[in-house]
């Protein structure tokens, strides 16, 4: 990462080393691990440094509050901003943290300018946004809003078979308390998430900042191909029931179908059992990530891909089962709130184009219950979920200025 603007530097310097792999330079900040605890401690320290009130909610999301000094007039809820601190395996430095760092720095800018909040301003860091450990994305915000049942969440397991309940207990948290928190939600009027763009639309438009229009519907499907383990040297090709072959056909078909439908389909995680180099696999577990501009196209794409899996499985004597692990419908961000954000930016001379995105975010989950908006910061290469993810310091700065402008308009005097 190149040097961020000087007034953001201390935050980045203290956050960047946490959970970074020496080997790859990528981040491995999985929920309830040591790296996660270090990130949480960082959040608390930065909040306390700013005299913000810190709390951890029942779903282990972190909140820092900039409270108004006077009792607000009438019924006004909080304006909340923030993002997440967890990462995908070997993720980049900005996906998530940019929104949290920018939130703290935006509050600094406002405080330095003598602004006073007339309603609470919250900074949030949601738990397990990436689903990097337990497989369900946006787990913290889904629990908070009741979009996932607590009993289902508690039973989610990581790659080592540790379930969420055990991981939380080990981290000193109470898994029995997880679940919808309507009282907390009722105290919030709107949420705005700043995020690095996970694509290159802004770079193509020559714009530093953008405002989200919608999030494509998307989901994850697990497909299991079950064949028969056997010797790689002595088993005749014709006698094999090799699950790797229908899996390979399915991965290729996913690309073809996605191209035809103008959508995205990816097999990014595959596990072969027993996983020996000199044996035919008994089972291949594969995870399909599918996204499309609308729900009908998404459904059509997944059904075409799973049809290829089944047909190809039959041809190889391999049984195929598939199930949806998570599905997020299309999110259209609140039009009125978006207009207020765009207007606040325009008043400050910031031109921010409106664009759709294929990436899921906590803002997408909160949009079901709150007016929600997103600001994107230009990503020159569009690369994300990789150590190569990047944003220029000037663009990060533009993001903070934009966020501060929106917060000033919505929550300050
Ligand atoms: Zn993110």
PDB file of C-alpha atoms in Angstrom, residues 181-410:
ATOM      1  CA  UNK A 181     -31.865  -6.672  18.089  1.00  0.00           C
ATOM      2  CA  UNK A 182     -34.931  -4.598  17.129  1.00  0.00           C
ATOM      3  CA  UNK A 183     -34.388  -2.089  19.918  1.00  0.00           C
ATOM      4  CA  UNK A 184     -30.962  -1.167  18.592  1.00  0.00           C
ATOM      5  CA  UNK A 185     -32.273  -0.936  15.033  1.00  0.00           C
ATOM      6  CA  UNK A 186     -35.136   1.303  16.147  1.00  0.00           C
ATOM      7  CA  UNK A 187     -32.604   3.840  17.402  1.00  0.00           C
ATOM      8  CA  UNK A 188     -30.953   4.188  13.989  1.00  0.00           C
ATOM      9  CA  UNK A 189     -32.354   6.434  11.251  1.00  0.00           C
ATOM     10  CA  UNK A 190     -29.934   5.614   8.447  1.00  0.00           C
ATOM     11  CA  UNK A 191     -26.747   3.739   7.599  1.00  0.00           C
ATOM     12  CA  UNK A 192     -24.065   4.757   5.127  1.00  0.00           C
ATOM     13  CA  UNK A 193     -21.164   2.432   4.303  1.00  0.00           C
ATOM     14  CA  UNK A 194     -18.030   3.615   2.561  1.00  0.00           C
ATOM     15  CA  UNK A 195     -16.246   0.804   0.709  1.00  0.00           C
ATOM     16  CA  UNK A 196     -13.445   0.357  -1.792  1.00  0.00           C
ATOM     17  CA  UNK A 197     -14.975  -0.392  -5.182  1.00  0.00           C
ATOM     18  CA  UNK A 198     -14.643  -4.065  -6.089  1.00  0.00           C
ATOM     19  CA  UNK A 199     -14.523  -3.434  -9.807  1.00  0.00           C
ATOM     20  CA  UNK A 200     -13.181  -0.747 -12.096  1.00  0.00           C
ATOM     21  CA  UNK A 201     -16.316   1.190 -13.079  1.00  0.00           C
ATOM     22  CA  UNK A 202     -15.138   4.372 -11.309  1.00  0.00           C
ATOM     23  CA  UNK A 203     -11.698   4.127 -12.913  1.00  0.00           C
ATOM     24  CA  UNK A 204     -13.406   3.863 -16.321  1.00  0.00           C
ATOM     25  CA  UNK A 205     -15.542   6.928 -15.490  1.00  0.00           C
ATOM     26  CA  UNK A 206     -12.544   8.867 -14.182  1.00  0.00           C
ATOM     27  CA  UNK A 207     -14.314   9.465 -10.853  1.00  0.00           C
ATOM     28  CA  UNK A 208     -12.765   9.145  -7.374  1.00  0.00           C
ATOM     29  CA  UNK A 209     -16.066   8.532  -5.586  1.00  0.00           C
ATOM     30  CA  UNK A 210     -19.333   6.845  -6.530  1.00  0.00           C
ATOM     31  CA  UNK A 211     -22.706   6.187  -4.915  1.00  0.00           C
ATOM     32  CA  UNK A 212     -24.294   2.728  -5.031  1.00  0.00           C
ATOM     33  CA  UNK A 213     -27.530   2.210  -6.907  1.00  0.00           C
ATOM     34  CA  UNK A 214     -28.146  -1.495  -6.235  1.00  0.00           C
ATOM     35  CA  UNK A 215     -26.439  -4.751  -5.287  1.00  0.00           C
ATOM     36  CA  UNK A 216     -26.915  -7.683  -7.615  1.00  0.00           C
ATOM     37  CA  UNK A 217     -28.751 -10.681  -6.162  1.00  0.00           C
ATOM     38  CA  UNK A 218     -26.176 -13.300  -5.242  1.00  0.00           C
ATOM     39  CA  UNK A 219     -25.647 -16.542  -3.407  1.00  0.00           C
ATOM     40  CA  UNK A 220     -23.482 -19.555  -2.635  1.00  0.00           C
ATOM     41  CA  UNK A 221     -24.272 -23.111  -3.532  1.00  0.00           C
ATOM     42  CA  UNK A 222     -22.442 -26.191  -2.342  1.00  0.00           C
ATOM     43  CA  UNK A 223     -22.242 -29.008  -4.865  1.00  0.00           C
ATOM     44  CA  UNK A 224     -21.006 -32.434  -3.763  1.00  0.00           C
ATOM     45  CA  UNK A 225     -19.795 -34.930  -6.362  1.00  0.00           C
ATOM     46  CA  UNK A 226     -19.564 -38.411  -4.860  1.00  0.00           C
ATOM     47  CA  UNK A 227     -17.675 -41.106  -6.755  1.00  0.00           C
ATOM     48  CA  UNK A 228     -15.358 -43.900  -5.622  1.00  0.00           C
ATOM     49  CA  UNK A 229     -11.786 -43.667  -4.373  1.00  0.00           C
ATOM     50  CA  UNK A 230      -9.390 -45.934  -6.200  1.00  0.00           C
ATOM     51  CA  UNK A 231      -5.766 -46.398  -7.279  1.00  0.00           C
ATOM     52  CA  UNK A 232      -4.524 -43.832  -9.814  1.00  0.00           C
ATOM     53  CA  UNK A 233      -2.172 -46.358 -11.443  1.00  0.00           C
ATOM     54  CA  UNK A 234      -4.085 -49.629 -11.568  1.00  0.00           C
ATOM     55  CA  UNK A 235      -7.714 -48.589 -12.114  1.00  0.00           C
ATOM     56  CA  UNK A 236      -8.611 -48.715 -15.803  1.00  0.00           C
ATOM     57  CA  UNK A 237     -10.023 -45.421 -17.077  1.00  0.00           C
ATOM     58  CA  UNK A 238     -13.254 -47.143 -18.053  1.00  0.00           C
ATOM     59  CA  UNK A 239     -13.733 -48.571 -14.541  1.00  0.00           C
ATOM     60  CA  UNK A 240     -13.459 -45.267 -12.715  1.00  0.00           C
ATOM     61  CA  UNK A 241     -16.081 -43.213 -10.943  1.00  0.00           C
ATOM     62  CA  UNK A 242     -13.971 -40.077 -10.711  1.00  0.00           C
ATOM     63  CA  UNK A 243     -15.864 -37.091  -9.231  1.00  0.00           C
ATOM     64  CA  UNK A 244     -13.206 -34.658 -10.426  1.00  0.00           C
ATOM     65  CA  UNK A 245     -14.393 -35.046 -14.031  1.00  0.00           C
ATOM     66  CA  UNK A 246     -17.999 -33.887 -13.635  1.00  0.00           C
ATOM     67  CA  UNK A 247     -16.714 -31.157 -11.341  1.00  0.00           C
ATOM     68  CA  UNK A 248     -14.352 -29.977 -14.098  1.00  0.00           C
ATOM     69  CA  UNK A 249     -17.179 -30.041 -16.653  1.00  0.00           C
ATOM     70  CA  UNK A 250     -19.347 -28.026 -14.252  1.00  0.00           C
ATOM     71  CA  UNK A 251     -16.648 -25.397 -13.656  1.00  0.00           C
ATOM     72  CA  UNK A 252     -16.258 -24.914 -17.425  1.00  0.00           C
ATOM     73  CA  UNK A 253     -20.025 -24.797 -17.927  1.00  0.00           C
ATOM     74  CA  UNK A 254     -20.324 -22.138 -15.199  1.00  0.00           C
ATOM     75  CA  UNK A 255     -18.099 -19.855 -17.250  1.00  0.00           C
ATOM     76  CA  UNK A 256     -20.046 -20.461 -20.463  1.00  0.00           C
ATOM     77  CA  UNK A 257     -23.468 -20.001 -18.871  1.00  0.00           C
ATOM     78  CA  UNK A 258     -22.394 -16.854 -16.998  1.00  0.00           C
ATOM     79  CA  UNK A 259     -21.034 -15.374 -20.231  1.00  0.00           C
ATOM     80  CA  UNK A 260     -24.255 -16.125 -22.085  1.00  0.00           C
ATOM     81  CA  UNK A 261     -26.431 -14.595 -19.363  1.00  0.00           C
ATOM     82  CA  UNK A 262     -24.295 -11.518 -18.625  1.00  0.00           C
ATOM     83  CA  UNK A 263     -23.780 -12.737 -15.038  1.00  0.00           C
ATOM     84  CA  UNK A 264     -20.932 -14.031 -12.842  1.00  0.00           C
ATOM     85  CA  UNK A 265     -20.271 -17.579 -11.696  1.00  0.00           C
ATOM     86  CA  UNK A 266     -17.172 -18.719  -9.815  1.00  0.00           C
ATOM     87  CA  UNK A 267     -15.829 -21.872  -8.217  1.00  0.00           C
ATOM     88  CA  UNK A 268     -13.293 -20.401  -5.799  1.00  0.00           C
ATOM     89  CA  UNK A 269     -13.283 -23.156  -3.202  1.00  0.00           C
ATOM     90  CA  UNK A 270     -12.930 -26.868  -3.899  1.00  0.00           C
ATOM     91  CA  UNK A 271     -12.082 -29.760  -1.598  1.00  0.00           C
ATOM     92  CA  UNK A 272     -11.173 -33.196  -2.871  1.00  0.00           C
ATOM     93  CA  UNK A 273     -11.238 -36.210  -0.553  1.00  0.00           C
ATOM     94  CA  UNK A 274      -9.160 -38.046   0.434  1.00  0.00           C
ATOM     95  CA  UNK A 275      -6.909 -35.552  -1.335  1.00  0.00           C
ATOM     96  CA  UNK A 276      -4.072 -37.900  -2.322  1.00  0.00           C
ATOM     97  CA  UNK A 277      -1.994 -37.149  -5.410  1.00  0.00           C
ATOM     98  CA  UNK A 278      -1.942 -40.814  -6.392  1.00  0.00           C
ATOM     99  CA  UNK A 279      -5.588 -41.674  -5.830  1.00  0.00           C
ATOM    100  CA  UNK A 280      -8.876 -41.030  -7.569  1.00  0.00           C
ATOM    101  CA  UNK A 281     -10.990 -38.866  -5.285  1.00  0.00           C
ATOM    102  CA  UNK A 282     -13.969 -40.304  -3.465  1.00  0.00           C
ATOM    103  CA  UNK A 283     -15.730 -36.951  -3.167  1.00  0.00           C
ATOM    104  CA  UNK A 284     -15.273 -33.439  -4.524  1.00  0.00           C
ATOM    105  CA  UNK A 285     -16.974 -30.636  -2.606  1.00  0.00           C
ATOM    106  CA  UNK A 286     -17.250 -27.444  -4.652  1.00  0.00           C
ATOM    107  CA  UNK A 287     -18.710 -24.055  -3.818  1.00  0.00           C
ATOM    108  CA  UNK A 288     -20.391 -21.994  -6.529  1.00  0.00           C
ATOM    109  CA  UNK A 289     -20.631 -18.238  -6.052  1.00  0.00           C
ATOM    110  CA  UNK A 290     -23.270 -16.878  -8.436  1.00  0.00           C
ATOM    111  CA  UNK A 291     -24.376 -13.286  -9.091  1.00  0.00           C
ATOM    112  CA  UNK A 292     -26.612 -11.711 -11.706  1.00  0.00           C
ATOM    113  CA  UNK A 293     -28.306  -8.394 -12.496  1.00  0.00           C
ATOM    114  CA  UNK A 294     -31.733  -9.806 -11.535  1.00  0.00           C
ATOM    115  CA  UNK A 295     -33.159 -12.762  -9.640  1.00  0.00           C
ATOM    116  CA  UNK A 296     -34.630 -14.596 -12.644  1.00  0.00           C
ATOM    117  CA  UNK A 297     -31.264 -14.584 -14.383  1.00  0.00           C
ATOM    118  CA  UNK A 298     -29.570 -15.823 -11.210  1.00  0.00           C
ATOM    119  CA  UNK A 299     -32.049 -18.680 -10.869  1.00  0.00           C
ATOM    120  CA  UNK A 300     -31.705 -19.590 -14.520  1.00  0.00           C
ATOM    121  CA  UNK A 301     -27.913 -19.596 -14.332  1.00  0.00           C
ATOM    122  CA  UNK A 302     -27.723 -21.780 -11.230  1.00  0.00           C
ATOM    123  CA  UNK A 303     -30.247 -24.248 -12.622  1.00  0.00           C
ATOM    124  CA  UNK A 304     -28.292 -24.557 -15.884  1.00  0.00           C
ATOM    125  CA  UNK A 305     -25.026 -25.099 -13.998  1.00  0.00           C
ATOM    126  CA  UNK A 306     -26.467 -27.717 -11.637  1.00  0.00           C
ATOM    127  CA  UNK A 307     -28.115 -29.458 -14.612  1.00  0.00           C
ATOM    128  CA  UNK A 308     -24.675 -29.848 -16.206  1.00  0.00           C
ATOM    129  CA  UNK A 309     -23.315 -31.191 -12.895  1.00  0.00           C
ATOM    130  CA  UNK A 310     -26.042 -33.836 -12.701  1.00  0.00           C
ATOM    131  CA  UNK A 311     -25.842 -34.847 -16.339  1.00  0.00           C
ATOM    132  CA  UNK A 312     -22.075 -35.069 -16.312  1.00  0.00           C
ATOM    133  CA  UNK A 313     -22.185 -36.921 -12.977  1.00  0.00           C
ATOM    134  CA  UNK A 314     -24.464 -39.540 -14.523  1.00  0.00           C
ATOM    135  CA  UNK A 315     -22.014 -40.056 -17.373  1.00  0.00           C
ATOM    136  CA  UNK A 316     -19.251 -40.834 -14.862  1.00  0.00           C
ATOM    137  CA  UNK A 317     -21.187 -42.872 -12.305  1.00  0.00           C
ATOM    138  CA  UNK A 318     -20.925 -40.006  -9.838  1.00  0.00           C
ATOM    139  CA  UNK A 319     -23.852 -38.878  -7.710  1.00  0.00           C
ATOM    140  CA  UNK A 320     -24.388 -35.142  -7.419  1.00  0.00           C
ATOM    141  CA  UNK A 321     -26.213 -33.178  -4.744  1.00  0.00           C
ATOM    142  CA  UNK A 322     -26.434 -29.410  -4.436  1.00  0.00           C
ATOM    143  CA  UNK A 323     -27.824 -27.049  -1.868  1.00  0.00           C
ATOM    144  CA  UNK A 324     -28.044 -23.313  -1.466  1.00  0.00           C
ATOM    145  CA  UNK A 325     -25.973 -22.101   1.498  1.00  0.00           C
ATOM    146  CA  UNK A 326     -26.929 -18.460   1.267  1.00  0.00           C
ATOM    147  CA  UNK A 327     -29.009 -16.293  -1.011  1.00  0.00           C
ATOM    148  CA  UNK A 328     -29.316 -12.534  -0.942  1.00  0.00           C
ATOM    149  CA  UNK A 329     -32.025 -10.938  -3.073  1.00  0.00           C
ATOM    150  CA  UNK A 330     -31.418  -7.813  -5.140  1.00  0.00           C
ATOM    151  CA  UNK A 331     -30.896  -4.700  -3.027  1.00  0.00           C
ATOM    152  CA  UNK A 332     -32.162  -1.404  -4.374  1.00  0.00           C
ATOM    153  CA  UNK A 333     -30.846   1.305  -2.077  1.00  0.00           C
ATOM    154  CA  UNK A 334     -33.396   3.779  -0.725  1.00  0.00           C
ATOM    155  CA  UNK A 335     -33.958   6.377  -3.439  1.00  0.00           C
ATOM    156  CA  UNK A 336     -34.730   9.332  -1.140  1.00  0.00           C
ATOM    157  CA  UNK A 337     -31.740   8.673   1.059  1.00  0.00           C
ATOM    158  CA  UNK A 338     -29.503   8.271  -1.972  1.00  0.00           C
ATOM    159  CA  UNK A 339     -30.754  11.608  -3.299  1.00  0.00           C
ATOM    160  CA  UNK A 340     -29.897  13.258   0.015  1.00  0.00           C
ATOM    161  CA  UNK A 341     -26.396  11.807  -0.150  1.00  0.00           C
ATOM    162  CA  UNK A 342     -25.878  12.840  -3.780  1.00  0.00           C
ATOM    163  CA  UNK A 343     -27.221  16.345  -3.020  1.00  0.00           C
ATOM    164  CA  UNK A 344     -24.965  16.712   0.048  1.00  0.00           C
ATOM    165  CA  UNK A 345     -21.990  15.775  -2.111  1.00  0.00           C
ATOM    166  CA  UNK A 346     -23.011  18.040  -5.002  1.00  0.00           C
ATOM    167  CA  UNK A 347     -23.301  20.976  -2.596  1.00  0.00           C
ATOM    168  CA  UNK A 348     -19.667  20.405  -1.723  1.00  0.00           C
ATOM    169  CA  UNK A 349     -18.660  20.267  -5.361  1.00  0.00           C
ATOM    170  CA  UNK A 350     -18.227  16.469  -5.292  1.00  0.00           C
ATOM    171  CA  UNK A 351     -19.457  14.771  -8.418  1.00  0.00           C
ATOM    172  CA  UNK A 352     -20.268  11.134  -7.614  1.00  0.00           C
ATOM    173  CA  UNK A 353     -21.752   8.922 -10.322  1.00  0.00           C
ATOM    174  CA  UNK A 354     -24.371   6.331  -9.327  1.00  0.00           C
ATOM    175  CA  UNK A 355     -23.500   2.714 -10.150  1.00  0.00           C
ATOM    176  CA  UNK A 356     -24.616  -0.885  -9.456  1.00  0.00           C
ATOM    177  CA  UNK A 357     -22.301  -3.468  -7.898  1.00  0.00           C
ATOM    178  CA  UNK A 358     -21.893  -7.227  -7.951  1.00  0.00           C
ATOM    179  CA  UNK A 359     -20.448  -7.367  -4.428  1.00  0.00           C
ATOM    180  CA  UNK A 360     -22.492  -7.981  -1.279  1.00  0.00           C
ATOM    181  CA  UNK A 361     -22.144  -5.739   1.778  1.00  0.00           C
ATOM    182  CA  UNK A 362     -23.608  -5.272   5.262  1.00  0.00           C
ATOM    183  CA  UNK A 363     -25.319  -2.201   3.799  1.00  0.00           C
ATOM    184  CA  UNK A 364     -27.269  -4.589   1.580  1.00  0.00           C
ATOM    185  CA  UNK A 365     -28.556  -6.488   4.615  1.00  0.00           C
ATOM    186  CA  UNK A 366     -29.413  -3.316   6.542  1.00  0.00           C
ATOM    187  CA  UNK A 367     -31.218  -1.911   3.489  1.00  0.00           C
ATOM    188  CA  UNK A 368     -34.082  -4.316   4.243  1.00  0.00           C
ATOM    189  CA  UNK A 369     -34.865  -2.441   7.460  1.00  0.00           C
ATOM    190  CA  UNK A 370     -33.297   1.034   7.183  1.00  0.00           C
ATOM    191  CA  UNK A 371     -32.627   3.767   4.627  1.00  0.00           C
ATOM    192  CA  UNK A 372     -29.150   2.791   3.536  1.00  0.00           C
ATOM    193  CA  UNK A 373     -26.565   4.157   1.130  1.00  0.00           C
ATOM    194  CA  UNK A 374     -23.050   3.326   0.007  1.00  0.00           C
ATOM    195  CA  UNK A 375     -20.085   5.378  -1.113  1.00  0.00           C
ATOM    196  CA  UNK A 376     -17.464   3.680  -3.267  1.00  0.00           C
ATOM    197  CA  UNK A 377     -13.837   4.745  -3.511  1.00  0.00           C
ATOM    198  CA  UNK A 378     -12.086   4.168  -6.840  1.00  0.00           C
ATOM    199  CA  UNK A 379     -10.002   1.005  -7.186  1.00  0.00           C
ATOM    200  CA  UNK A 380      -7.672   1.612 -10.154  1.00  0.00           C
ATOM    201  CA  UNK A 381      -7.249  -2.044 -11.155  1.00  0.00           C
ATOM    202  CA  UNK A 382     -10.617  -3.245  -9.889  1.00  0.00           C
ATOM    203  CA  UNK A 383      -8.814  -6.126  -8.119  1.00  0.00           C
ATOM    204  CA  UNK A 384     -10.275  -7.066  -4.727  1.00  0.00           C
ATOM    205  CA  UNK A 385     -10.280 -10.101  -2.403  1.00  0.00           C
ATOM    206  CA  UNK A 386      -6.551 -10.219  -3.149  1.00  0.00           C
ATOM    207  CA  UNK A 387      -3.400  -8.690  -1.632  1.00  0.00           C
ATOM    208  CA  UNK A 388      -3.135  -6.640  -4.867  1.00  0.00           C
ATOM    209  CA  UNK A 389      -6.275  -4.648  -3.992  1.00  0.00           C
ATOM    210  CA  UNK A 390      -5.450  -0.952  -4.082  1.00  0.00           C
ATOM    211  CA  UNK A 391      -6.778   2.571  -3.662  1.00  0.00           C
ATOM    212  CA  UNK A 392      -4.763   5.742  -4.174  1.00  0.00           C
ATOM    213  CA  UNK A 393      -4.205   7.951  -1.103  1.00  0.00           C
ATOM    214  CA  UNK A 394      -5.887  10.922  -2.839  1.00  0.00           C
ATOM    215  CA  UNK A 395      -8.970   8.808  -3.494  1.00  0.00           C
ATOM    216  CA  UNK A 396      -9.090   7.582   0.132  1.00  0.00           C
ATOM    217  CA  UNK A 397      -8.872  11.224   1.134  1.00  0.00           C
ATOM    218  CA  UNK A 398     -11.700  12.139  -1.239  1.00  0.00           C
ATOM    219  CA  UNK A 399     -13.732   9.346   0.343  1.00  0.00           C
ATOM    220  CA  UNK A 400     -13.232  10.706   3.855  1.00  0.00           C
ATOM    221  CA  UNK A 401     -14.104  14.247   2.762  1.00  0.00           C
ATOM    222  CA  UNK A 402     -17.255  12.953   1.056  1.00  0.00           C
ATOM    223  CA  UNK A 403     -18.283  10.891   4.095  1.00  0.00           C
ATOM    224  CA  UNK A 404     -17.617  13.821   6.448  1.00  0.00           C
ATOM    225  CA  UNK A 405     -19.756  16.030   4.193  1.00  0.00           C
ATOM    226  CA  UNK A 406     -22.652  13.584   4.322  1.00  0.00           C
ATOM    227  CA  UNK A 407     -22.386  13.187   8.117  1.00  0.00           C
ATOM    228  CA  UNK A 408     -22.224  16.953   8.555  1.00  0.00           C
ATOM    229  CA  UNK A 409     -25.379  17.408   6.505  1.00  0.00           C
ATOM    230  CA  UNK A 410     -27.298  14.598   8.227  1.00  0.00           C
TER     231      UNK A 410
END
